[in-house]
PDB file of C-alpha atoms in Angstrom:
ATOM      1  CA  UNK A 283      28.123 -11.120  -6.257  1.00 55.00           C
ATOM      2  CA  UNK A 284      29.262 -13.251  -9.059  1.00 61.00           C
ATOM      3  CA  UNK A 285      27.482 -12.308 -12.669  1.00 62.00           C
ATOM      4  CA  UNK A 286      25.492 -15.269 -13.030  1.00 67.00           C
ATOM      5  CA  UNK A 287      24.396 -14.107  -9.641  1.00 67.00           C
ATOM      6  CA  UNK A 288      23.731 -10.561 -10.825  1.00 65.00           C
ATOM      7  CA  UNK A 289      21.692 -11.822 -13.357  1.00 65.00           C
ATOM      8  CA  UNK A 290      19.443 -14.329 -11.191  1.00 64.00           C
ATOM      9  CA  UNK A 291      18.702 -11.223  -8.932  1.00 62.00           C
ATOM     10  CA  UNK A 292      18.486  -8.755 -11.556  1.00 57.00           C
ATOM     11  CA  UNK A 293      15.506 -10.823 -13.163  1.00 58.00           C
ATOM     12  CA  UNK A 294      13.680 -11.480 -10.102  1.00 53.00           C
ATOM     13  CA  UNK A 295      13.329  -7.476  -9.034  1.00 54.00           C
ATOM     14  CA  UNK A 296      10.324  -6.861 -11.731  1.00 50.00           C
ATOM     15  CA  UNK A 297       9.918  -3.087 -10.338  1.00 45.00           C
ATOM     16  CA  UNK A 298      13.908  -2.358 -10.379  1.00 53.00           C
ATOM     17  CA  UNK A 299      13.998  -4.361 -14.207  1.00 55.00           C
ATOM     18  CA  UNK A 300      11.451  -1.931 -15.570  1.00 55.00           C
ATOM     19  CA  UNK A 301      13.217   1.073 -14.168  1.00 63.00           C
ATOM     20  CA  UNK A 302      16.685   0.141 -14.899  1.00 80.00           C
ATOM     21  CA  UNK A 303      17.843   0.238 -11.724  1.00 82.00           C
ATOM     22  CA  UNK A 304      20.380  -2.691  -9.779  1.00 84.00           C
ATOM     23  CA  UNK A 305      20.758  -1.472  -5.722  1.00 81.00           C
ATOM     24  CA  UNK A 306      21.839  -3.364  -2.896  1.00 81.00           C
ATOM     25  CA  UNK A 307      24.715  -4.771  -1.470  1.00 83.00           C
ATOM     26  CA  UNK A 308      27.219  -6.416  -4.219  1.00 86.00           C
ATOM     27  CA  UNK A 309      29.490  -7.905  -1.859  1.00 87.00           C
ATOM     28  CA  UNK A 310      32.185  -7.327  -4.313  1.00 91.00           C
ATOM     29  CA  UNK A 311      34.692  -6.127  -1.140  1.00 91.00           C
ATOM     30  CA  UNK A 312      37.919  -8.560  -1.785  1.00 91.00           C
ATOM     31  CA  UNK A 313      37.251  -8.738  -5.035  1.00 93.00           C
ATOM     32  CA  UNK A 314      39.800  -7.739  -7.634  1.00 96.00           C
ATOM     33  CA  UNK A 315      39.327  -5.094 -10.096  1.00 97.00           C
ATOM     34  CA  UNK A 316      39.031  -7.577 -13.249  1.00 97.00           C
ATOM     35  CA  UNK A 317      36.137  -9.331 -11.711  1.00 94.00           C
ATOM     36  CA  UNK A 318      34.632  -5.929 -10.618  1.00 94.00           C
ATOM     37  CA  UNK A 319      35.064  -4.800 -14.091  1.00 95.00           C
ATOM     38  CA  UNK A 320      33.359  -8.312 -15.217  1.00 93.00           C
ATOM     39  CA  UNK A 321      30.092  -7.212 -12.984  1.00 91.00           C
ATOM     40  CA  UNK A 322      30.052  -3.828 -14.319  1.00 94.00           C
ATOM     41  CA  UNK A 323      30.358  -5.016 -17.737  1.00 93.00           C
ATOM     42  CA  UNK A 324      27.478  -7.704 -17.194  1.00 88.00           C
ATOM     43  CA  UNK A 325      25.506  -5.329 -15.274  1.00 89.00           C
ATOM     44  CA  UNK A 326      25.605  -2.890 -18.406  1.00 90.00           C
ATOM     45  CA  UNK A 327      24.810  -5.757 -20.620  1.00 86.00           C
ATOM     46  CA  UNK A 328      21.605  -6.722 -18.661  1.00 82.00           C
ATOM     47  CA  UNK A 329      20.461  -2.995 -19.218  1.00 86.00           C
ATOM     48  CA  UNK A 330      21.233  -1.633 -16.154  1.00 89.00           C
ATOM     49  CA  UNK A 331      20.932   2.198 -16.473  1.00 89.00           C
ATOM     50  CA  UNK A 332      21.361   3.534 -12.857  1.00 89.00           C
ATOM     51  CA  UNK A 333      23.503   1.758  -9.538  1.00 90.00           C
ATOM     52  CA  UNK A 334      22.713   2.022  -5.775  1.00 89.00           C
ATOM     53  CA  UNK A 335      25.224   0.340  -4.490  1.00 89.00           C
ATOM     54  CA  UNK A 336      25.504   0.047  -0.298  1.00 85.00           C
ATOM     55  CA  UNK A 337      27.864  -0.292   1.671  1.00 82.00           C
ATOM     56  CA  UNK A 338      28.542  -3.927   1.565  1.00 84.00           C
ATOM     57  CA  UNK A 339      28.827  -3.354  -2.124  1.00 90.00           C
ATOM     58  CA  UNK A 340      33.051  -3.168  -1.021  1.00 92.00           C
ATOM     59  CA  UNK A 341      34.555   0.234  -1.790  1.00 93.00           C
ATOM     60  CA  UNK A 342      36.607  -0.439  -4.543  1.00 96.00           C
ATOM     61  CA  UNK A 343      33.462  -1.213  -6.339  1.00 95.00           C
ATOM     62  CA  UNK A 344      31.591   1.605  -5.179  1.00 95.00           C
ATOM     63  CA  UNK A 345      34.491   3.590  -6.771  1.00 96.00           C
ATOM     64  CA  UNK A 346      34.203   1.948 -10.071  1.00 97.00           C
ATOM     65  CA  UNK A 347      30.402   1.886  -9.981  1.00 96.00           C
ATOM     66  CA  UNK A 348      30.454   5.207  -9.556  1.00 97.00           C
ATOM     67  CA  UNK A 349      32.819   6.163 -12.479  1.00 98.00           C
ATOM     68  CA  UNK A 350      31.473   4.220 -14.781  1.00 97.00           C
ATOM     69  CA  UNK A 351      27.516   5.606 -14.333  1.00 97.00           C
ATOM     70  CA  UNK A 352      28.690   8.893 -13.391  1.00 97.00           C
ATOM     71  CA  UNK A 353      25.154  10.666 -12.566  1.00 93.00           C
ATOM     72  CA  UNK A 354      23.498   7.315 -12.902  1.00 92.00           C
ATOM     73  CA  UNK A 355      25.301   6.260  -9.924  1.00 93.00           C
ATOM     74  CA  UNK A 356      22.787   6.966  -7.042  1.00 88.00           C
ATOM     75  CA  UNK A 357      23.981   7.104  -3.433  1.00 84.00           C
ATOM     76  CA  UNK A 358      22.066   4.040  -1.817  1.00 72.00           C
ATOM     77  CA  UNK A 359      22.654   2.462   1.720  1.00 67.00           C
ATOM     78  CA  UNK A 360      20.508   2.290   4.964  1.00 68.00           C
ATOM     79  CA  UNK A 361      17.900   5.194   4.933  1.00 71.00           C
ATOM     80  CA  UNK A 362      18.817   6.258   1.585  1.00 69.00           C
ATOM     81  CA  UNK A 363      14.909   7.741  -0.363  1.00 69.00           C
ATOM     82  CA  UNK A 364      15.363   6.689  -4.097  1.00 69.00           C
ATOM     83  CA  UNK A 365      13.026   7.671  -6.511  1.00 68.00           C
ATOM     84  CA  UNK A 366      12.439   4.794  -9.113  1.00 64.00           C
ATOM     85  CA  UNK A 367      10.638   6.514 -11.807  1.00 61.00           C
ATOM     86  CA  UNK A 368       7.520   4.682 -13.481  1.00 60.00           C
TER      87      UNK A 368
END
């Protein structure tokens, strides 16, 4: 997902906006770590407080998702119960 294209989704998910919270697949896999550090980066800008990345996200991502929101980083994927605080 390119950051104009985090952005675009980011403001169309009203419920995830309010709570801070950016899940889904990124499809970052291939990706190198400069433009997975340009997501991040954007993704912080746009407010994003907590991460659910799946597995499409790419590993490497999920990696660096995960360090940078340490306990904001929420395991997400298929069958995965988040609770999105109101």
């Amino acid at each position: 997902m390119t950051a104009s294209g985090a952005k675009a989704a980011y403001r169309w998910i009203g419920l995830l906006l309010l709570a801070g919270l950016a899940m889904g697949g990124f499809h970052l896999g291939g990706s190198s770590r400069a433009e997975i550090r340009s997501v991040i980066g954007r993704l912080k800008a746009l407010g994003v407080r907590k991460v659910a990345p799946s597995h499409c996200t790419g590993e490497t991502a999920r990696e660096m998702f995960r360090a940078e929101w340490g306990e904001d980083f929420v395991e997400g994927g298929l069958g995965a119960a988040i609770d999105v605080p109101m």
